[in-house]
Amino acid sequence: MTSMSRARVARRIAAGAAYGGGGIGLAGAAAVGLLLAEVQLAKRHVGNGTDNHVPNADGRYGHTYDTPGEAPLRLTLLGDSTAAGQGVRRAGQTPGALLASGLAAVAERPVVLRNVALPGARSDDLDRQVALVLADPALVPDVCVIMIGANDVTNRMPPTRSVRHLSAAVRRLRTAGAEVVVGTCPDLGTIEPVQQPLRWLARRASRQLAAAQTIGVVEQGGRTVSLGDLLGPEFAANPRELFGPDNYHPSAEGYATAAMAVLPTVCAALGLWPADEERPDVTRREGFLPVARAAAEAASEAGTEVTAAMPTGPKGPWALLKRRRRRRVPEPDRAPVTPSP
């Protein structure tokens, strides 16, 4: 599918989400039946074991930057097992801990991390998670990171419904004053042991959802980062976990890769990234595009950021597409304390 075709499909899904339309089929009924048959075969082939352990990484990071009278930054993670950090043993290996440590180093301020993500969650759980995040108006996060979408695809949630829930969550968080960065649906077509046509259908569905998510998020004032195939090696190493109850368990290396891709956008959302990095670099194919085209391109290339640029243009809203250089995430500096106001 060409970039223009992906952009058209993403626009249709996002429009359906915004105006309450029904689900737009990603494949015909016969293809869906074949997909389900392949899933059952895959489950028998690769097993169905899971590890339900989720390390608790909540707490205060960057103690070396403590300054009397200066409040810490507040970072909150929402989403599914990827955001929760399921599948690793140590709290410091979770994406929340890695992001909190990296953000503290860049901002030179302590960061209080809270994680309300739920393994196995789909986008329709975001309403509950946002309610938890905004329960205390005095503790609204400075920035929220959402990672969601894999379970929507594997559970066949209509993409319009998926995007509708995500857009509503971003809107509520932005209205409350939080910056929002969304790691869009990863490319599920990177699962090596699973045969065609499941891999092709999974890649098509996940990329279409990622592009539609981007349109919905940008329209609500958030930013997106394409996770794409960043986690592909982790699926290849642990394919059985894709089809467990939580569907999605990267290794410590996989989480570090995702954190390195998301951290620059988190910092940029808070105005902490170097000014020269904010200008589009034409040599890296960065620039301003209609939001649907930017979304389609980002879905095809991991680590690509999309953020709102102009509310109107020749083809509707425009967005800035950036391919930020990944930078090493500092080792976690964490104390196991309960976050305080």
mmCIF file of C-alpha atoms in Angstrom:
data_model
loop_
_atom_site.group_PDB
_atom_site.id
_atom_site.type_symbol
_atom_site.label_atom_id
_atom_site.label_comp_id
_atom_site.label_asym_id
_atom_site.label_seq_id
_atom_site.Cartn_x
_atom_site.Cartn_y
_atom_site.Cartn_z
ATOM 1 C CA MET A 1 0.000 0.000 0.000
ATOM 2 C CA THR A 2 1.386 3.387 -0.975
ATOM 3 C CA SER A 3 1.812 6.283 1.432
ATOM 4 C CA MET A 4 -1.085 8.115 -0.223
ATOM 5 C CA SER A 5 -3.350 5.056 0.117
ATOM 6 C CA ARG A 6 -2.413 4.681 3.789
ATOM 7 C CA ALA A 7 -3.161 8.362 4.291
ATOM 8 C CA ARG A 8 -6.637 7.967 2.769
ATOM 9 C CA VAL A 9 -7.458 4.965 4.957
ATOM 10 C CA ALA A 10 -6.152 6.742 8.062
ATOM 11 C CA ARG A 11 -8.303 9.785 7.259
ATOM 12 C CA ARG A 12 -11.379 7.590 6.904
ATOM 13 C CA ILE A 13 -10.753 5.849 10.226
ATOM 14 C CA ALA A 14 -10.064 9.125 12.037
ATOM 15 C CA ALA A 15 -13.145 10.724 10.494
ATOM 16 C CA GLY A 16 -15.255 7.766 11.561
ATOM 17 C CA ALA A 17 -13.897 8.092 15.087
ATOM 18 C CA ALA A 18 -14.588 11.826 15.204
ATOM 19 C CA TYR A 19 -18.113 11.639 13.812
ATOM 20 C CA GLY A 20 -19.249 8.413 15.397
ATOM 21 C CA GLY A 21 -19.150 6.240 12.305
ATOM 22 C CA GLY A 22 -19.025 2.481 12.424
ATOM 23 C CA GLY A 23 -15.957 0.328 12.135
ATOM 24 C CA ILE A 24 -14.098 0.417 8.840
ATOM 25 C CA GLY A 25 -13.047 -3.101 7.902
ATOM 26 C CA LEU A 26 -9.304 -3.609 7.550
ATOM 27 C CA ALA A 27 -9.937 -6.818 5.641
ATOM 28 C CA GLY A 28 -12.911 -8.671 4.176
ATOM 29 C CA ALA A 29 -14.886 -11.241 6.133
ATOM 30 C CA ALA A 30 -13.078 -14.144 4.452
ATOM 31 C CA ALA A 31 -9.685 -12.612 5.282
ATOM 32 C CA VAL A 32 -10.722 -12.082 8.900
ATOM 33 C CA GLY A 33 -11.773 -15.729 9.143
ATOM 34 C CA LEU A 34 -8.429 -16.804 7.732
ATOM 35 C CA LEU A 35 -6.661 -14.465 10.151
ATOM 36 C CA LEU A 36 -8.417 -16.052 13.140
ATOM 37 C CA ALA A 37 -7.539 -19.542 11.894
ATOM 38 C CA GLU A 38 -3.883 -18.503 11.612
ATOM 39 C CA VAL A 39 -3.986 -17.057 15.142
ATOM 40 C CA GLN A 40 -5.198 -20.387 16.531
ATOM 41 C CA LEU A 41 -2.432 -22.240 14.688
ATOM 42 C CA ALA A 42 0.106 -19.723 15.935
ATOM 43 C CA LYS A 43 -1.025 -20.193 19.525
ATOM 44 C CA ARG A 44 -0.508 -23.950 19.281
ATOM 45 C CA HIS A 45 2.848 -23.458 17.550
ATOM 46 C CA VAL A 46 4.481 -20.936 19.847
ATOM 47 C CA GLY A 47 2.733 -21.587 23.154
ATOM 48 C CA ASN A 48 0.691 -19.379 25.403
ATOM 49 C CA GLY A 49 2.762 -18.761 28.531
ATOM 50 C CA THR A 50 2.955 -15.363 30.166
ATOM 51 C CA ASP A 51 4.675 -13.686 33.041
ATOM 52 C CA ASN A 52 2.244 -11.576 35.038
ATOM 53 C CA HIS A 53 4.949 -9.792 37.042
ATOM 54 C CA VAL A 54 4.934 -6.010 36.595
ATOM 55 C CA PRO A 55 7.717 -4.193 38.502
ATOM 56 C CA ASN A 56 6.593 -1.134 40.451
ATOM 57 C CA ALA A 57 8.720 1.751 39.185
ATOM 58 C CA ASP A 58 6.682 4.568 40.730
ATOM 59 C CA GLY A 59 8.732 7.058 42.695
ATOM 60 C CA ARG A 60 11.118 9.975 42.497
ATOM 61 C CA TYR A 61 14.017 10.046 40.029
ATOM 62 C CA GLY A 62 16.959 12.398 39.633
ATOM 63 C CA HIS A 63 17.702 13.014 43.302
ATOM 64 C CA THR A 64 20.999 14.664 42.404
ATOM 65 C CA TYR A 65 18.976 17.549 40.947
ATOM 66 C CA ASP A 66 16.971 18.259 44.110
ATOM 67 C CA THR A 67 16.721 21.996 44.733
ATOM 68 C CA PRO A 68 14.932 23.418 47.775
ATOM 69 C CA GLY A 69 11.674 25.056 46.799
ATOM 70 C CA GLU A 70 11.588 23.666 43.245
ATOM 71 C CA ALA A 71 8.783 21.233 42.476
ATOM 72 C CA PRO A 72 9.634 18.056 40.569
ATOM 73 C CA LEU A 73 8.289 17.369 37.108
ATOM 74 C CA ARG A 74 5.430 14.873 37.030
ATOM 75 C CA LEU A 75 5.460 12.088 34.431
ATOM 76 C CA THR A 76 2.589 9.607 34.113
ATOM 77 C CA LEU A 77 2.347 6.533 31.890
ATOM 78 C CA LEU A 78 -0.942 5.130 30.632
ATOM 79 C CA GLY A 79 -1.784 2.286 28.296
ATOM 80 C CA ASP A 80 -1.211 -1.459 28.055
ATOM 81 C CA SER A 81 1.462 -3.935 29.127
ATOM 82 C CA THR A 82 4.082 -2.092 27.075
ATOM 83 C CA ALA A 83 3.558 1.067 29.124
ATOM 84 C CA ALA A 84 3.325 -0.947 32.349
ATOM 85 C CA GLY A 85 6.647 -2.653 31.705
ATOM 86 C CA GLN A 86 5.438 -6.236 31.850
ATOM 87 C CA GLY A 87 8.015 -8.884 31.048
ATOM 88 C CA VAL A 88 11.103 -7.425 32.774
ATOM 89 C CA ARG A 89 12.297 -8.206 36.290
ATOM 90 C CA ARG A 90 13.619 -4.892 37.558
ATOM 91 C CA ALA A 91 11.807 -1.597 37.967
ATOM 92 C CA GLY A 92 14.734 0.236 36.368
ATOM 93 C CA GLN A 93 14.185 -1.711 33.125
ATOM 94 C CA THR A 94 10.628 -0.455 32.586
ATOM 95 C CA PRO A 95 9.931 2.301 30.059
ATOM 96 C CA GLY A 96 8.573 4.536 32.831
ATOM 97 C CA ALA A 97 11.803 4.362 34.830
ATOM 98 C CA LEU A 98 13.938 4.902 31.733
ATOM 99 C CA LEU A 99 11.879 7.894 30.632
ATOM 100 C CA ALA A 100 11.835 9.402 34.139
ATOM 101 C CA SER A 101 15.608 9.061 34.440
ATOM 102 C CA GLY A 102 16.217 10.503 30.990
ATOM 103 C CA LEU A 103 13.815 13.391 31.562
ATOM 104 C CA ALA A 104 15.456 14.213 34.903
ATOM 105 C CA ALA A 105 18.879 14.302 33.241
ATOM 106 C CA VAL A 106 17.742 16.594 30.422
ATOM 107 C CA ALA A 107 15.680 18.905 32.637
ATOM 108 C CA GLU A 108 18.145 18.758 35.535
ATOM 109 C CA ARG A 109 15.143 18.448 37.826
ATOM 110 C CA PRO A 110 13.731 15.556 39.811
ATOM 111 C CA VAL A 111 10.891 13.645 38.169
ATOM 112 C CA VAL A 112 8.039 11.920 39.982
ATOM 113 C CA LEU A 113 6.820 8.902 38.035
ATOM 114 C CA ARG A 114 3.352 7.392 38.254
ATOM 115 C CA ASN A 115 2.187 4.478 36.128
ATOM 116 C CA VAL A 116 -1.504 3.612 35.763
ATOM 117 C CA ALA A 117 -1.135 1.367 32.694
ATOM 118 C CA LEU A 118 -2.841 -2.034 32.779
ATOM 119 C CA PRO A 119 -1.463 -5.159 31.058
ATOM 120 C CA GLY A 120 -3.924 -6.404 28.484
ATOM 121 C CA ALA A 121 -5.674 -3.035 28.246
ATOM 122 C CA ARG A 122 -7.308 -1.841 25.060
ATOM 123 C CA SER A 123 -8.062 1.749 24.198
ATOM 124 C CA ASP A 124 -11.471 1.557 25.859
ATOM 125 C CA ASP A 125 -9.694 1.294 29.237
ATOM 126 C CA LEU A 126 -8.146 4.739 28.817
ATOM 127 C CA ASP A 127 -11.266 6.441 30.195
ATOM 128 C CA ARG A 128 -10.712 4.683 33.535
ATOM 129 C CA GLN A 129 -6.989 5.373 33.504
ATOM 130 C CA VAL A 130 -7.451 9.083 32.757
ATOM 131 C CA ALA A 131 -9.945 9.335 35.607
ATOM 132 C CA LEU A 132 -7.256 7.992 37.959
ATOM 133 C CA VAL A 133 -4.688 10.442 36.620
ATOM 134 C CA LEU A 134 -6.973 13.467 37.008
ATOM 135 C CA ALA A 135 -8.577 12.470 40.304
ATOM 136 C CA ASP A 136 -6.553 15.098 42.204
ATOM 137 C CA PRO A 137 -6.469 18.472 40.392
ATOM 138 C CA ALA A 138 -3.404 19.433 42.429
ATOM 139 C CA LEU A 139 -1.392 16.554 40.968
ATOM 140 C CA VAL A 140 -2.017 16.922 37.230
ATOM 141 C CA PRO A 141 1.066 15.575 35.401
ATOM 142 C CA ASP A 142 3.345 17.836 33.407
ATOM 143 C CA VAL A 143 3.471 15.191 30.698
ATOM 144 C CA CYS A 144 1.682 11.918 30.024
ATOM 145 C CA VAL A 145 2.977 9.109 27.814
ATOM 146 C CA ILE A 146 0.412 6.694 26.385
ATOM 147 C CA MET A 147 1.333 3.381 24.721
ATOM 148 C CA ILE A 148 -1.700 1.563 23.359
ATOM 149 C CA GLY A 149 -3.012 -0.285 20.340
ATOM 150 C CA ALA A 150 -1.546 -3.795 20.082
ATOM 151 C CA ASN A 151 -4.397 -5.388 22.015
ATOM 152 C CA ASP A 152 -6.926 -3.453 19.936
ATOM 153 C CA VAL A 153 -5.587 -5.152 16.811
ATOM 154 C CA THR A 154 -5.297 -8.662 18.235
ATOM 155 C CA ASN A 155 -8.783 -8.385 19.777
ATOM 156 C CA ARG A 156 -10.250 -6.929 16.562
ATOM 157 C CA MET A 157 -11.552 -3.721 18.116
ATOM 158 C CA PRO A 158 -12.936 -1.545 15.287
ATOM 159 C CA PRO A 159 -10.248 1.054 14.533
ATOM 160 C CA THR A 160 -12.759 3.914 14.627
ATOM 161 C CA ARG A 161 -13.706 2.932 18.171
ATOM 162 C CA SER A 162 -10.066 2.561 19.154
ATOM 163 C CA VAL A 163 -9.155 6.023 17.856
ATOM 164 C CA ARG A 164 -12.257 7.564 19.410
ATOM 165 C CA HIS A 165 -11.241 6.392 22.891
ATOM 166 C CA LEU A 166 -7.632 7.506 22.435
ATOM 167 C CA SER A 167 -8.646 10.931 21.126
ATOM 168 C CA ALA A 168 -10.994 11.450 24.063
ATOM 169 C CA ALA A 169 -8.228 10.544 26.516
ATOM 170 C CA VAL A 170 -5.785 12.982 24.897
ATOM 171 C CA ARG A 171 -8.412 15.736 24.893
ATOM 172 C CA ARG A 172 -9.157 15.288 28.622
ATOM 173 C CA LEU A 173 -5.474 15.297 29.565
ATOM 174 C CA ARG A 174 -4.675 18.328 27.409
ATOM 175 C CA THR A 175 -7.683 20.218 28.782
ATOM 176 C CA ALA A 176 -6.383 19.533 32.293
ATOM 177 C CA GLY A 177 -3.029 21.075 31.332
ATOM 178 C CA ALA A 178 -0.842 18.020 30.684
ATOM 179 C CA GLU A 179 1.338 17.559 27.620
ATOM 180 C CA VAL A 180 0.637 14.233 25.898
ATOM 181 C CA VAL A 181 2.934 11.962 23.887
ATOM 182 C CA VAL A 182 1.509 8.777 22.373
ATOM 183 C CA GLY A 183 3.607 5.815 21.286
ATOM 184 C CA THR A 184 1.413 4.484 18.487
ATOM 185 C CA CYS A 185 0.558 0.852 17.785
ATOM 186 C CA PRO A 186 3.680 -1.215 17.089
ATOM 187 C CA ASP A 187 4.102 -3.169 13.875
ATOM 188 C CA LEU A 188 2.732 -6.605 14.703
ATOM 189 C CA GLY A 189 3.867 -7.961 11.356
ATOM 190 C CA THR A 190 7.391 -8.463 12.672
ATOM 191 C CA ILE A 191 6.551 -11.797 14.320
ATOM 192 C CA GLU A 192 8.916 -14.236 12.647
ATOM 193 C CA PRO A 193 7.402 -17.664 13.556
ATOM 194 C CA VAL A 194 3.928 -16.695 12.339
ATOM 195 C CA GLN A 195 3.288 -17.446 8.689
ATOM 196 C CA GLN A 196 1.501 -15.512 5.993
ATOM 197 C CA PRO A 197 -1.142 -14.247 5.593
ATOM 198 C CA LEU A 198 -1.346 -13.416 9.309
ATOM 199 C CA ARG A 199 1.892 -11.447 9.268
ATOM 200 C CA TRP A 200 0.790 -9.339 6.311
ATOM 201 C CA LEU A 201 -2.650 -8.719 7.799
ATOM 202 C CA ALA A 202 -1.167 -7.899 11.202
ATOM 203 C CA ARG A 203 1.283 -5.423 9.656
ATOM 204 C CA ARG A 204 -1.441 -3.808 7.585
ATOM 205 C CA ALA A 205 -3.870 -3.512 10.494
ATOM 206 C CA SER A 206 -1.320 -2.209 12.986
ATOM 207 C CA ARG A 207 0.125 0.377 10.588
ATOM 208 C CA GLN A 208 -3.327 1.595 9.628
ATOM 209 C CA LEU A 209 -4.264 1.934 13.285
ATOM 210 C CA ALA A 210 -0.991 3.754 14.066
ATOM 211 C CA ALA A 211 -1.636 6.266 11.284
ATOM 212 C CA ALA A 212 -5.234 6.842 12.391
ATOM 213 C CA GLN A 213 -4.098 7.193 16.009
ATOM 214 C CA THR A 214 -1.660 9.892 14.906
ATOM 215 C CA ILE A 215 -4.379 11.920 13.210
ATOM 216 C CA GLY A 216 -6.654 11.683 16.260
ATOM 217 C CA VAL A 217 -3.894 12.582 18.728
ATOM 218 C CA VAL A 218 -2.532 15.522 16.734
ATOM 219 C CA GLU A 219 -6.035 16.935 16.289
ATOM 220 C CA GLN A 220 -6.379 16.996 20.095
ATOM 221 C CA GLY A 221 -3.054 18.763 20.646
ATOM 222 C CA GLY A 222 -0.863 15.785 21.449
ATOM 223 C CA ARG A 223 2.274 14.419 19.793
ATOM 224 C CA THR A 224 2.937 10.924 18.523
ATOM 225 C CA VAL A 225 6.009 8.747 18.122
ATOM 226 C CA SER A 226 5.832 5.730 15.842
ATOM 227 C CA LEU A 227 7.005 2.564 17.606
ATOM 228 C CA GLY A 228 6.761 0.716 14.280
ATOM 229 C CA ASP A 229 9.163 -2.214 14.172
ATOM 230 C CA LEU A 230 11.352 -0.995 17.046
ATOM 231 C CA LEU A 231 10.198 -3.980 19.055
ATOM 232 C CA GLY A 232 10.463 -6.460 16.197
ATOM 233 C CA PRO A 233 13.476 -8.349 17.577
ATOM 234 C CA GLU A 234 11.623 -8.779 20.866
ATOM 235 C CA PHE A 235 8.650 -10.347 19.097
ATOM 236 C CA ALA A 236 11.037 -12.657 17.259
ATOM 237 C CA ALA A 237 12.696 -13.697 20.519
ATOM 238 C CA ASN A 238 9.460 -14.102 22.493
ATOM 239 C CA PRO A 239 6.710 -14.741 19.947
ATOM 240 C CA ARG A 240 4.537 -16.802 22.297
ATOM 241 C CA GLU A 241 3.854 -13.750 24.416
ATOM 242 C CA LEU A 242 2.111 -11.872 21.636
ATOM 243 C CA PHE A 243 -0.825 -14.223 21.941
ATOM 244 C CA GLY A 244 -0.980 -14.423 25.727
ATOM 245 C CA PRO A 245 -3.543 -12.449 27.770
ATOM 246 C CA ASP A 246 -1.328 -9.358 27.637
ATOM 247 C CA ASN A 247 -0.148 -9.898 24.063
ATOM 248 C CA TYR A 248 2.917 -7.698 24.220
ATOM 249 C CA HIS A 249 5.989 -8.217 26.380
ATOM 250 C CA PRO A 250 9.264 -6.734 25.075
ATOM 251 C CA SER A 251 12.572 -7.494 26.757
ATOM 252 C CA ALA A 252 14.622 -4.959 28.696
ATOM 253 C CA GLU A 253 16.439 -4.130 25.467
ATOM 254 C CA GLY A 254 13.133 -3.603 23.698
ATOM 255 C CA TYR A 255 11.898 -1.209 26.363
ATOM 256 C CA ALA A 256 15.165 0.718 26.264
ATOM 257 C CA THR A 257 14.828 1.062 22.492
ATOM 258 C CA ALA A 258 11.277 2.377 22.832
ATOM 259 C CA ALA A 259 12.273 4.782 25.621
ATOM 260 C CA MET A 260 15.115 6.200 23.529
ATOM 261 C CA ALA A 261 12.663 6.840 20.698
ATOM 262 C CA VAL A 262 10.056 8.529 22.913
ATOM 263 C CA LEU A 263 12.315 10.586 25.228
ATOM 264 C CA PRO A 264 13.229 13.365 22.734
ATOM 265 C CA THR A 265 9.552 14.004 22.021
ATOM 266 C CA VAL A 266 8.721 14.090 25.742
ATOM 267 C CA CYS A 267 11.484 16.653 26.231
ATOM 268 C CA ALA A 268 10.359 18.667 23.202
ATOM 269 C CA ALA A 269 6.787 18.750 24.496
ATOM 270 C CA LEU A 270 8.097 20.351 27.693
ATOM 271 C CA GLY A 271 10.305 22.832 25.819
ATOM 272 C CA LEU A 272 13.499 21.122 26.963
ATOM 273 C CA TRP A 273 14.983 19.996 23.640
ATOM 274 C CA PRO A 274 17.688 22.138 21.974
ATOM 275 C CA ALA A 275 16.246 24.847 19.720
ATOM 276 C CA ASP A 276 18.268 23.728 16.699
ATOM 277 C CA GLU A 277 16.666 20.285 16.975
ATOM 278 C CA GLU A 278 13.215 21.827 16.629
ATOM 279 C CA ARG A 279 13.839 23.105 13.111
ATOM 280 C CA PRO A 280 12.998 20.573 10.378
ATOM 281 C CA ASP A 281 16.061 19.075 8.687
ATOM 282 C CA VAL A 282 15.395 18.579 4.978
ATOM 283 C CA THR A 283 18.391 16.255 4.675
ATOM 284 C CA ARG A 284 16.532 13.837 6.948
ATOM 285 C CA ARG A 285 13.257 14.257 5.051
ATOM 286 C CA GLU A 286 11.651 16.290 7.826
ATOM 287 C CA GLY A 287 9.108 18.984 7.128
ATOM 288 C CA PHE A 288 5.498 20.120 7.073
ATOM 289 C CA LEU A 289 2.894 17.816 5.531
ATOM 290 C CA PRO A 290 -0.871 17.384 5.573
ATOM 291 C CA VAL A 291 -1.522 15.547 8.820
ATOM 292 C CA ALA A 292 -2.794 12.368 7.131
ATOM 293 C CA ARG A 293 0.328 12.098 4.958
ATOM 294 C CA ALA A 294 2.573 12.734 7.935
ATOM 295 C CA ALA A 295 0.688 10.052 9.864
ATOM 296 C CA ALA A 296 1.055 7.516 7.053
ATOM 297 C CA GLU A 297 4.780 8.175 6.690
ATOM 298 C CA ALA A 298 5.344 7.946 10.450
ATOM 299 C CA ALA A 299 3.533 4.612 10.646
ATOM 300 C CA SER A 300 6.056 3.181 8.188
ATOM 301 C CA GLU A 301 9.177 4.408 9.971
ATOM 302 C CA ALA A 302 9.844 3.765 13.632
ATOM 303 C CA GLY A 303 10.939 6.643 15.831
ATOM 304 C CA THR A 304 9.181 9.301 13.736
ATOM 305 C CA GLU A 305 7.423 12.146 15.557
ATOM 306 C CA VAL A 306 4.323 13.971 14.370
ATOM 307 C CA THR A 307 3.027 17.143 16.013
ATOM 308 C CA ALA A 308 0.471 19.783 15.020
ATOM 309 C CA ALA A 309 1.839 22.662 12.953
ATOM 310 C CA MET A 310 -0.891 24.620 11.166
ATOM 311 C CA PRO A 311 -4.644 24.290 11.784
ATOM 312 C CA THR A 312 -5.441 24.919 8.129
ATOM 313 C CA GLY A 313 -3.633 24.405 4.859
ATOM 314 C CA PRO A 314 -4.288 23.506 1.196
ATOM 315 C CA LYS A 315 -5.468 20.019 2.277
ATOM 316 C CA GLY A 316 -6.691 20.683 5.802
ATOM 317 C CA PRO A 317 -4.593 20.626 8.992
ATOM 318 C CA TRP A 318 -0.825 20.284 8.589
ATOM 319 C CA ALA A 319 1.704 18.631 10.880
ATOM 320 C CA LEU A 320 5.446 18.693 11.404
ATOM 321 C CA LEU A 321 7.147 15.358 10.795
ATOM 322 C CA LYS A 322 10.497 14.884 12.539
ATOM 323 C CA ARG A 323 12.984 12.043 12.673
ATOM 324 C CA ARG A 324 14.735 12.868 15.919
ATOM 325 C CA ARG A 325 18.152 11.453 16.624
ATOM 326 C CA ARG A 326 17.990 8.875 19.344
ATOM 327 C CA ARG A 327 20.139 9.592 22.352
ATOM 328 C CA ARG A 328 21.301 7.250 25.066
ATOM 329 C CA VAL A 329 18.976 7.137 28.053
ATOM 330 C CA PRO A 330 20.822 7.644 31.373
ATOM 331 C CA GLU A 331 20.802 4.815 33.889
ATOM 332 C CA PRO A 332 17.907 5.119 36.362
ATOM 333 C CA ASP A 333 18.543 7.083 39.558
ATOM 334 C CA ARG A 334 15.610 5.912 41.604
ATOM 335 C CA ALA A 335 14.707 5.755 45.262
ATOM 336 C CA PRO A 336 11.778 3.520 46.254
ATOM 337 C CA VAL A 337 9.686 6.273 47.786
ATOM 338 C CA THR A 338 6.040 7.178 47.491
ATOM 339 C CA PRO A 339 5.528 10.273 45.320
ATOM 340 C CA SER A 340 4.521 13.291 47.342
ATOM 341 C CA PRO A 341 2.609 16.402 46.217
#
